[in-house]
Amino acid sequence: MSKGRNGEIYFVTWLRAVAVALILSCHLASWSENRILLIMSQILNVGVPIFFILSGFLFGIGGGQNKNPVQWYIKRIKRIFIPYEIFMVVLLVLHIMTKQEIKVIQWVRTILGIQGFSGVRGAEQTWFITAILICYLVTPGIAYFSDLLCKKTKIIQKVILTLVLFLPALIPFIIGEAASFVTPIVWYFLAYFCGKNWNKIKYAINKSKMIGAMLIIAVMFLLRIIGRFILDGTILYDYVIVVYEHNIVAFCIAEIFIYYFSNKKPTRIVKTVSNISFEIYLYHCMFGVGPIKISDLTRFYSLNCVIIILLSAVIAYIMNKFSDMVLKKI
């Protein structure tokens, strides 16, 4: 596995860029009126799980969460909240300028990152912030548990990991919709454990396993489609089948990228997209469903998509630079 001068892991850069492209594709498809595209948007919705996996994986490699957890929390909060709060200020200004209704409680919750699914218009996608903050909160505990698990025999490790893997099938029936903010911890932990054992795992990924990952993706998509026609609207489908499909596919995509891109240096545009991926994620919904909605600007759907992508990329680049400048001063 090759790294750049600043410790950049090549496949991570490639995968982060693809993850945000998948998120854009998912939302652009969901904003269309085409039934096939609407169905495709559900299948394309694996970008966010990839981000959870990447976060857990990178923290697993980096370690150090238990050496100084307070300092770790501060660093992570700054990394998340500085670009996020800048986004919220921009969104608030746009809401005021376009004379949108402003519900104070909803805005306060969204600003604090505890909004769950009840975000403000143009920030519906930021439920991710609530979920990732919960993952960050328990990361020192995950690090401690991973250290203990690494000392166990391989058989015990497999038994425990298998039991953990069954949790997303049980949690939704206990806490309902709130499972969307709890079950990511499971996948985040599994990715963390992979990162912790990266020096062993990376050598086990070969062509046959990569092909196996592709087959698993195909099977999971098939199960997802069958489940949608039979069980759509049920807890079993919405919070179990969908969640397993998303995250298993995300892990398989990561495995494929490890095989193909571990030694392939990212191009300049891939690096740029990867660097501004968080900002793209934050700002693109403003143009799709937010106060300056342009998803129906022209009568050509494809042209509207191109405009949204370009505007999202430009504002994301500018805001990323601004966020970095603020980070350096505090």
mmCIF file of C-alpha atoms in Angstrom:
data_model
loop_
_atom_site.group_PDB
_atom_site.id
_atom_site.type_symbol
_atom_site.label_atom_id
_atom_site.label_comp_id
_atom_site.label_asym_id
_atom_site.label_seq_id
_atom_site.Cartn_x
_atom_site.Cartn_y
_atom_site.Cartn_z
ATOM 1 C CA MET A 1 0.000 0.000 0.000
ATOM 2 C CA SER A 2 1.507 3.289 -1.112
ATOM 3 C CA LYS A 3 1.290 6.596 0.690
ATOM 4 C CA GLY A 4 1.851 10.184 -0.348
ATOM 5 C CA ARG A 5 4.334 12.564 1.257
ATOM 6 C CA ASN A 6 1.849 13.650 3.921
ATOM 7 C CA GLY A 7 0.872 10.107 4.852
ATOM 8 C CA GLU A 8 -1.954 10.087 2.316
ATOM 9 C CA ILE A 9 -3.347 6.582 1.798
ATOM 10 C CA TYR A 10 -4.020 6.410 -1.915
ATOM 11 C CA PHE A 11 -7.085 4.174 -1.960
ATOM 12 C CA VAL A 12 -8.727 6.304 0.764
ATOM 13 C CA THR A 13 -8.414 9.410 -1.408
ATOM 14 C CA TRP A 14 -9.926 7.607 -4.396
ATOM 15 C CA LEU A 15 -12.719 6.111 -2.303
ATOM 16 C CA ARG A 16 -13.639 9.387 -0.599
ATOM 17 C CA ALA A 17 -14.004 11.076 -3.989
ATOM 18 C CA VAL A 18 -16.198 8.243 -5.263
ATOM 19 C CA ALA A 19 -18.289 8.279 -2.074
ATOM 20 C CA VAL A 20 -19.237 11.932 -2.504
ATOM 21 C CA ALA A 21 -19.929 11.295 -6.208
ATOM 22 C CA LEU A 22 -22.320 8.515 -5.173
ATOM 23 C CA ILE A 23 -24.064 10.863 -2.725
ATOM 24 C CA LEU A 24 -24.480 13.479 -5.451
ATOM 25 C CA SER A 25 -25.782 10.852 -7.887
ATOM 26 C CA CYS A 26 -28.214 9.530 -5.291
ATOM 27 C CA HIS A 27 -29.694 12.939 -4.519
ATOM 28 C CA LEU A 28 -29.776 14.107 -8.133
ATOM 29 C CA ALA A 29 -31.678 10.935 -9.038
ATOM 30 C CA SER A 30 -34.071 11.456 -6.110
ATOM 31 C CA TRP A 31 -34.855 14.992 -7.321
ATOM 32 C CA SER A 32 -35.996 13.736 -10.716
ATOM 33 C CA GLU A 33 -39.511 12.689 -11.625
ATOM 34 C CA ASN A 34 -38.343 9.556 -13.415
ATOM 35 C CA ARG A 35 -39.499 6.368 -11.647
ATOM 36 C CA ILE A 36 -36.403 4.400 -12.679
ATOM 37 C CA LEU A 37 -34.078 7.134 -11.409
ATOM 38 C CA LEU A 38 -36.013 7.284 -8.150
ATOM 39 C CA ILE A 39 -35.440 3.556 -7.666
ATOM 40 C CA MET A 40 -31.768 3.955 -8.644
ATOM 41 C CA SER A 41 -31.363 6.660 -6.005
ATOM 42 C CA GLN A 42 -32.073 4.041 -3.346
ATOM 43 C CA ILE A 43 -29.396 1.727 -4.722
ATOM 44 C CA LEU A 44 -26.857 4.550 -5.112
ATOM 45 C CA ASN A 45 -27.314 5.571 -1.490
ATOM 46 C CA VAL A 46 -24.100 3.942 -0.251
ATOM 47 C CA GLY A 47 -21.934 7.065 -0.144
ATOM 48 C CA VAL A 48 -22.679 7.937 3.488
ATOM 49 C CA PRO A 49 -21.916 4.400 4.783
ATOM 50 C CA ILE A 50 -18.586 4.614 2.958
ATOM 51 C CA PHE A 51 -17.795 7.823 4.874
ATOM 52 C CA PHE A 52 -18.582 6.088 8.186
ATOM 53 C CA ILE A 53 -16.345 3.183 7.217
ATOM 54 C CA LEU A 54 -13.502 5.491 6.170
ATOM 55 C CA SER A 55 -13.739 7.419 9.448
ATOM 56 C CA GLY A 56 -13.607 4.279 11.572
ATOM 57 C CA PHE A 57 -10.848 2.767 9.447
ATOM 58 C CA LEU A 58 -8.595 5.838 9.588
ATOM 59 C CA PHE A 59 -9.035 6.241 13.355
ATOM 60 C CA GLY A 60 -8.212 2.551 13.743
ATOM 61 C CA ILE A 61 -4.944 3.079 11.877
ATOM 62 C CA GLY A 62 -4.129 6.309 13.684
ATOM 63 C CA GLY A 63 -5.009 5.211 17.221
ATOM 64 C CA GLY A 64 -4.284 7.477 20.173
ATOM 65 C CA GLN A 65 -7.914 8.141 21.139
ATOM 66 C CA ASN A 66 -7.336 6.901 24.675
ATOM 67 C CA LYS A 67 -4.005 8.620 25.269
ATOM 68 C CA ASN A 68 -5.608 12.051 25.388
ATOM 69 C CA PRO A 69 -9.353 11.703 24.687
ATOM 70 C CA VAL A 70 -10.136 15.352 25.543
ATOM 71 C CA GLN A 71 -7.645 16.640 23.007
ATOM 72 C CA TRP A 72 -8.923 14.092 20.475
ATOM 73 C CA TYR A 73 -12.524 15.231 21.005
ATOM 74 C CA ILE A 74 -11.564 18.887 20.591
ATOM 75 C CA LYS A 75 -9.702 18.189 17.356
ATOM 76 C CA ARG A 76 -12.564 16.156 15.895
ATOM 77 C CA ILE A 77 -15.223 18.699 16.919
ATOM 78 C CA LYS A 78 -13.226 21.504 15.316
ATOM 79 C CA ARG A 79 -12.821 19.508 12.107
ATOM 80 C CA ILE A 80 -16.550 18.847 11.897
ATOM 81 C CA PHE A 81 -18.130 21.974 13.356
ATOM 82 C CA ILE A 82 -16.064 24.751 11.779
ATOM 83 C CA PRO A 83 -17.079 23.925 8.182
ATOM 84 C CA TYR A 84 -20.516 22.859 9.403
ATOM 85 C CA GLU A 85 -21.263 26.094 11.269
ATOM 86 C CA ILE A 86 -19.980 28.162 8.346
ATOM 87 C CA PHE A 87 -22.453 26.247 6.194
ATOM 88 C CA MET A 88 -25.259 26.947 8.672
ATOM 89 C CA VAL A 89 -24.489 30.683 8.589
ATOM 90 C CA VAL A 90 -24.600 30.689 4.779
ATOM 91 C CA LEU A 91 -27.859 28.735 4.827
ATOM 92 C CA LEU A 92 -29.404 31.088 7.395
ATOM 93 C CA VAL A 93 -28.497 34.137 5.307
ATOM 94 C CA LEU A 94 -30.103 32.522 2.262
ATOM 95 C CA HIS A 95 -33.230 31.691 4.264
ATOM 96 C CA ILE A 96 -33.506 35.307 5.399
ATOM 97 C CA MET A 97 -32.859 36.694 1.907
ATOM 98 C CA THR A 98 -35.488 34.421 0.332
ATOM 99 C CA LYS A 99 -37.940 35.058 3.207
ATOM 100 C CA GLN A 100 -38.192 31.418 4.253
ATOM 101 C CA GLU A 101 -39.951 30.414 7.459
ATOM 102 C CA ILE A 102 -37.444 30.039 10.287
ATOM 103 C CA LYS A 103 -38.413 27.716 13.124
ATOM 104 C CA VAL A 104 -36.080 28.655 15.976
ATOM 105 C CA ILE A 105 -36.072 25.317 17.832
ATOM 106 C CA GLN A 106 -35.416 23.398 14.634
ATOM 107 C CA TRP A 107 -32.570 25.739 13.720
ATOM 108 C CA VAL A 108 -30.999 25.516 17.195
ATOM 109 C CA ARG A 109 -31.064 21.729 17.064
ATOM 110 C CA THR A 110 -29.545 21.739 13.585
ATOM 111 C CA ILE A 111 -26.829 24.205 14.576
ATOM 112 C CA LEU A 112 -25.910 21.977 17.529
ATOM 113 C CA GLY A 113 -25.872 18.900 15.285
ATOM 114 C CA ILE A 114 -28.547 17.054 17.261
ATOM 115 C CA GLN A 115 -31.312 17.416 14.696
ATOM 116 C CA GLY A 116 -31.523 13.813 13.571
ATOM 117 C CA PHE A 117 -33.902 13.721 10.592
ATOM 118 C CA SER A 118 -35.623 17.000 11.489
ATOM 119 C CA GLY A 119 -33.208 19.352 9.772
ATOM 120 C CA VAL A 120 -34.050 22.682 8.174
ATOM 121 C CA ARG A 121 -34.716 23.104 4.467
ATOM 122 C CA GLY A 122 -31.492 22.702 2.518
ATOM 123 C CA ALA A 123 -29.840 20.855 5.404
ATOM 124 C CA GLU A 124 -31.865 17.636 5.398
ATOM 125 C CA GLN A 125 -28.722 15.653 4.601
ATOM 126 C CA THR A 126 -27.044 16.786 7.826
ATOM 127 C CA TRP A 127 -28.609 13.960 9.849
ATOM 128 C CA PHE A 128 -25.149 12.518 9.141
ATOM 129 C CA ILE A 129 -23.688 15.011 11.634
ATOM 130 C CA THR A 130 -25.801 13.602 14.471
ATOM 131 C CA ALA A 131 -24.793 10.032 13.620
ATOM 132 C CA ILE A 132 -21.068 10.724 13.209
ATOM 133 C CA LEU A 133 -20.950 12.736 16.454
ATOM 134 C CA ILE A 134 -22.387 9.718 18.281
ATOM 135 C CA CYS A 135 -19.674 7.561 16.694
ATOM 136 C CA TYR A 136 -17.014 10.056 17.772
ATOM 137 C CA LEU A 137 -18.437 10.076 21.289
ATOM 138 C CA VAL A 138 -17.925 6.324 21.690
ATOM 139 C CA THR A 139 -14.625 6.096 19.779
ATOM 140 C CA PRO A 140 -12.425 5.916 22.916
ATOM 141 C CA GLY A 141 -14.602 3.023 24.116
ATOM 142 C CA ILE A 142 -14.329 1.360 20.709
ATOM 143 C CA ALA A 143 -10.556 1.808 20.829
ATOM 144 C CA TYR A 144 -10.386 0.180 24.275
ATOM 145 C CA PHE A 145 -12.623 -2.728 23.216
ATOM 146 C CA SER A 146 -10.617 -3.209 19.998
ATOM 147 C CA ASP A 147 -7.376 -3.389 21.982
ATOM 148 C CA LEU A 148 -8.869 -6.116 24.174
ATOM 149 C CA LEU A 149 -10.258 -7.993 21.175
ATOM 150 C CA CYS A 150 -6.884 -7.934 19.400
ATOM 151 C CA LYS A 151 -5.410 -9.887 22.324
ATOM 152 C CA LYS A 152 -7.926 -12.716 21.940
ATOM 153 C CA THR A 153 -7.504 -15.798 19.772
ATOM 154 C CA LYS A 154 -8.742 -15.698 16.163
ATOM 155 C CA ILE A 155 -11.650 -17.997 17.011
ATOM 156 C CA ILE A 156 -12.854 -15.750 19.845
ATOM 157 C CA GLN A 157 -12.416 -12.689 17.620
ATOM 158 C CA LYS A 158 -14.579 -14.231 14.890
ATOM 159 C CA VAL A 159 -17.299 -15.221 17.378
ATOM 160 C CA ILE A 160 -17.444 -11.739 18.925
ATOM 161 C CA LEU A 161 -17.357 -9.972 15.548
ATOM 162 C CA THR A 162 -20.165 -12.213 14.282
ATOM 163 C CA LEU A 163 -22.293 -11.371 17.324
ATOM 164 C CA VAL A 164 -21.610 -7.667 16.774
ATOM 165 C CA LEU A 165 -22.636 -8.075 13.131
ATOM 166 C CA PHE A 166 -26.082 -9.285 14.220
ATOM 167 C CA LEU A 167 -26.791 -6.162 16.305
ATOM 168 C CA PRO A 168 -28.149 -4.049 13.391
ATOM 169 C CA ALA A 169 -30.824 -6.726 12.891
ATOM 170 C CA LEU A 170 -32.011 -6.419 16.505
ATOM 171 C CA ILE A 171 -31.653 -2.726 17.371
ATOM 172 C CA PRO A 172 -34.428 -1.399 15.037
ATOM 173 C CA PHE A 173 -37.023 -3.630 16.701
ATOM 174 C CA ILE A 174 -36.053 -2.173 20.083
ATOM 175 C CA ILE A 175 -35.678 1.562 19.396
ATOM 176 C CA GLY A 176 -37.344 1.992 15.990
ATOM 177 C CA GLU A 177 -36.296 4.940 13.797
ATOM 178 C CA ALA A 178 -33.601 5.975 16.280
ATOM 179 C CA ALA A 179 -31.667 2.925 15.072
ATOM 180 C CA SER A 180 -30.487 5.079 12.151
ATOM 181 C CA PHE A 181 -28.232 6.907 14.615
ATOM 182 C CA VAL A 182 -27.159 3.875 16.651
ATOM 183 C CA THR A 183 -26.468 1.096 14.140
ATOM 184 C CA PRO A 184 -23.753 3.158 12.344
ATOM 185 C CA ILE A 185 -21.679 2.546 15.482
ATOM 186 C CA VAL A 186 -21.531 -1.151 14.580
ATOM 187 C CA TRP A 187 -20.161 -0.556 11.081
ATOM 188 C CA TYR A 188 -17.882 2.203 12.364
ATOM 189 C CA PHE A 189 -16.500 -0.248 14.954
ATOM 190 C CA LEU A 190 -15.941 -2.998 12.369
ATOM 191 C CA ALA A 191 -14.075 -0.512 10.160
ATOM 192 C CA TYR A 192 -12.062 0.671 13.176
ATOM 193 C CA PHE A 193 -11.102 -2.919 13.948
ATOM 194 C CA CYS A 194 -10.020 -3.378 10.317
ATOM 195 C CA GLY A 195 -7.862 -0.281 10.591
ATOM 196 C CA LYS A 196 -6.405 -1.547 13.850
ATOM 197 C CA ASN A 197 -5.390 -4.777 12.122
ATOM 198 C CA TRP A 198 -4.579 -3.195 8.792
ATOM 199 C CA ASN A 199 -1.048 -4.609 8.548
ATOM 200 C CA LYS A 200 -2.529 -8.118 8.599
ATOM 201 C CA ILE A 201 -5.655 -7.494 6.541
ATOM 202 C CA LYS A 202 -4.069 -5.676 3.583
ATOM 203 C CA TYR A 203 -2.012 -8.705 2.588
ATOM 204 C CA ALA A 204 -5.088 -10.958 2.642
ATOM 205 C CA ILE A 205 -6.909 -8.980 -0.059
ATOM 206 C CA ASN A 206 -6.301 -10.604 -3.418
ATOM 207 C CA LYS A 207 -7.966 -10.944 -6.815
ATOM 208 C CA SER A 208 -10.240 -13.826 -5.800
ATOM 209 C CA LYS A 209 -11.517 -11.912 -2.749
ATOM 210 C CA MET A 210 -12.033 -8.835 -4.883
ATOM 211 C CA ILE A 211 -14.154 -10.878 -7.318
ATOM 212 C CA GLY A 212 -16.002 -12.301 -4.318
ATOM 213 C CA ALA A 213 -16.740 -8.736 -3.185
ATOM 214 C CA MET A 214 -18.244 -7.948 -6.598
ATOM 215 C CA LEU A 215 -20.478 -11.009 -6.396
ATOM 216 C CA ILE A 216 -21.606 -10.044 -2.893
ATOM 217 C CA ILE A 217 -22.530 -6.573 -4.174
ATOM 218 C CA ALA A 218 -24.657 -8.125 -6.929
ATOM 219 C CA VAL A 219 -26.398 -10.450 -4.447
ATOM 220 C CA MET A 220 -27.062 -7.610 -1.987
ATOM 221 C CA PHE A 221 -28.590 -5.436 -4.737
ATOM 222 C CA LEU A 222 -30.813 -8.346 -5.778
ATOM 223 C CA LEU A 223 -31.956 -8.936 -2.196
ATOM 224 C CA ARG A 224 -32.610 -5.214 -1.829
ATOM 225 C CA ILE A 225 -34.816 -5.145 -4.938
ATOM 226 C CA ILE A 226 -36.746 -8.264 -3.884
ATOM 227 C CA GLY A 227 -37.160 -6.893 -0.350
ATOM 228 C CA ARG A 228 -38.472 -3.588 -1.690
ATOM 229 C CA PHE A 229 -41.259 -5.251 -3.628
ATOM 230 C CA ILE A 230 -42.274 -7.565 -0.770
ATOM 231 C CA LEU A 231 -41.494 -5.706 2.473
ATOM 232 C CA ASP A 232 -41.293 -1.996 1.601
ATOM 233 C CA GLY A 233 -42.451 0.196 4.491
ATOM 234 C CA THR A 234 -41.741 -2.374 7.195
ATOM 235 C CA ILE A 235 -39.087 -2.169 9.915
ATOM 236 C CA LEU A 236 -37.511 -5.321 8.488
ATOM 237 C CA TYR A 237 -36.966 -3.659 5.109
ATOM 238 C CA ASP A 238 -36.401 0.009 6.012
ATOM 239 C CA TYR A 239 -34.071 -0.511 8.969
ATOM 240 C CA VAL A 240 -32.621 -4.000 8.549
ATOM 241 C CA ILE A 241 -32.414 -5.086 4.889
ATOM 242 C CA VAL A 242 -31.573 -1.583 3.647
ATOM 243 C CA VAL A 243 -28.963 -1.029 6.361
ATOM 244 C CA TYR A 244 -27.228 -4.351 5.760
ATOM 245 C CA GLU A 245 -27.285 -3.835 2.001
ATOM 246 C CA HIS A 246 -25.825 -0.337 2.253
ATOM 247 C CA ASN A 247 -23.041 -1.217 4.656
ATOM 248 C CA ILE A 248 -22.060 -4.604 3.259
ATOM 249 C CA VAL A 249 -21.895 -3.064 -0.219
ATOM 250 C CA ALA A 250 -19.842 -0.181 1.229
ATOM 251 C CA PHE A 251 -17.340 -2.619 2.764
ATOM 252 C CA CYS A 252 -17.152 -4.562 -0.516
ATOM 253 C CA ILE A 253 -16.549 -1.367 -2.494
ATOM 254 C CA ALA A 254 -13.775 -0.488 -0.027
ATOM 255 C CA GLU A 255 -12.202 -3.920 -0.579
ATOM 256 C CA ILE A 256 -12.311 -3.452 -4.346
ATOM 257 C CA PHE A 257 -10.654 -0.045 -4.024
ATOM 258 C CA ILE A 258 -7.977 -1.477 -1.751
ATOM 259 C CA TYR A 259 -7.159 -4.034 -4.427
ATOM 260 C CA TYR A 260 -7.153 -1.643 -7.381
ATOM 261 C CA PHE A 261 -6.046 1.688 -5.928
ATOM 262 C CA SER A 262 -3.662 1.001 -3.031
ATOM 263 C CA ASN A 263 -0.667 1.745 -5.255
ATOM 264 C CA LYS A 264 -2.305 4.130 -7.717
ATOM 265 C CA LYS A 265 -1.540 7.772 -7.022
ATOM 266 C CA PRO A 266 -4.709 9.907 -7.165
ATOM 267 C CA THR A 267 -5.025 12.418 -9.980
ATOM 268 C CA ARG A 268 -5.202 16.111 -9.140
ATOM 269 C CA ILE A 269 -8.965 16.301 -9.667
ATOM 270 C CA VAL A 270 -9.542 13.203 -7.512
ATOM 271 C CA LYS A 271 -7.426 14.756 -4.755
ATOM 272 C CA THR A 272 -9.357 18.018 -4.994
ATOM 273 C CA VAL A 273 -12.751 16.303 -4.871
ATOM 274 C CA SER A 274 -11.584 14.186 -1.928
ATOM 275 C CA ASN A 275 -10.344 17.256 -0.042
ATOM 276 C CA ILE A 276 -13.609 19.156 -0.495
ATOM 277 C CA SER A 277 -15.911 16.127 -0.173
ATOM 278 C CA PHE A 278 -17.353 17.238 3.185
ATOM 279 C CA GLU A 279 -18.186 20.686 1.838
ATOM 280 C CA ILE A 280 -19.752 19.198 -1.301
ATOM 281 C CA TYR A 281 -21.877 17.039 0.965
ATOM 282 C CA LEU A 282 -22.945 20.067 3.009
ATOM 283 C CA TYR A 283 -23.776 22.514 0.222
ATOM 284 C CA HIS A 284 -25.237 20.510 -2.658
ATOM 285 C CA CYS A 285 -28.727 20.149 -1.129
ATOM 286 C CA MET A 286 -29.104 23.937 -1.070
ATOM 287 C CA PHE A 287 -29.392 23.790 -4.836
ATOM 288 C CA GLY A 288 -31.587 20.707 -4.949
ATOM 289 C CA VAL A 289 -34.247 21.304 -2.317
ATOM 290 C CA GLY A 290 -33.017 24.322 -0.386
ATOM 291 C CA PRO A 291 -33.877 28.026 -0.443
ATOM 292 C CA ILE A 292 -32.152 28.501 -3.831
ATOM 293 C CA LYS A 293 -33.547 25.369 -5.456
ATOM 294 C CA ILE A 294 -32.436 25.029 -9.073
ATOM 295 C CA SER A 295 -33.159 21.338 -9.658
ATOM 296 C CA ASP A 296 -35.977 22.522 -11.934
ATOM 297 C CA LEU A 297 -34.229 25.646 -13.257
ATOM 298 C CA THR A 298 -34.531 24.528 -16.880
ATOM 299 C CA ARG A 299 -36.733 21.938 -18.546
ATOM 300 C CA PHE A 300 -33.654 19.758 -19.130
ATOM 301 C CA TYR A 301 -32.976 17.487 -16.155
ATOM 302 C CA SER A 302 -29.414 16.674 -17.233
ATOM 303 C CA LEU A 303 -28.544 20.367 -17.586
ATOM 304 C CA ASN A 304 -29.934 21.097 -14.118
ATOM 305 C CA CYS A 305 -27.738 18.307 -12.731
ATOM 306 C CA VAL A 306 -24.624 19.743 -14.373
ATOM 307 C CA ILE A 307 -25.368 23.197 -12.963
ATOM 308 C CA ILE A 308 -25.910 21.815 -9.450
ATOM 309 C CA ILE A 309 -22.683 19.805 -9.600
ATOM 310 C CA LEU A 310 -20.645 22.794 -10.818
ATOM 311 C CA LEU A 311 -22.121 25.215 -8.269
ATOM 312 C CA SER A 312 -21.655 22.695 -5.449
ATOM 313 C CA ALA A 313 -18.026 22.108 -6.424
ATOM 314 C CA VAL A 314 -17.201 25.808 -6.689
ATOM 315 C CA ILE A 315 -18.781 26.827 -3.385
ATOM 316 C CA ALA A 316 -17.325 23.720 -1.697
ATOM 317 C CA TYR A 317 -13.821 24.664 -2.859
ATOM 318 C CA ILE A 318 -14.185 28.234 -1.620
ATOM 319 C CA MET A 319 -15.647 27.209 1.731
ATOM 320 C CA ASN A 320 -13.026 24.511 2.227
ATOM 321 C CA LYS A 321 -10.281 27.108 1.857
ATOM 322 C CA PHE A 322 -12.116 29.442 4.210
ATOM 323 C CA SER A 323 -12.584 26.666 6.806
ATOM 324 C CA ASP A 324 -8.886 25.773 6.622
ATOM 325 C CA MET A 325 -7.995 29.426 7.198
ATOM 326 C CA VAL A 326 -10.254 29.563 10.275
ATOM 327 C CA LEU A 327 -8.841 26.263 11.590
ATOM 328 C CA LYS A 328 -5.289 27.596 11.406
ATOM 329 C CA LYS A 329 -6.218 30.626 13.493
ATOM 330 C CA ILE A 330 -7.816 28.794 16.421
#
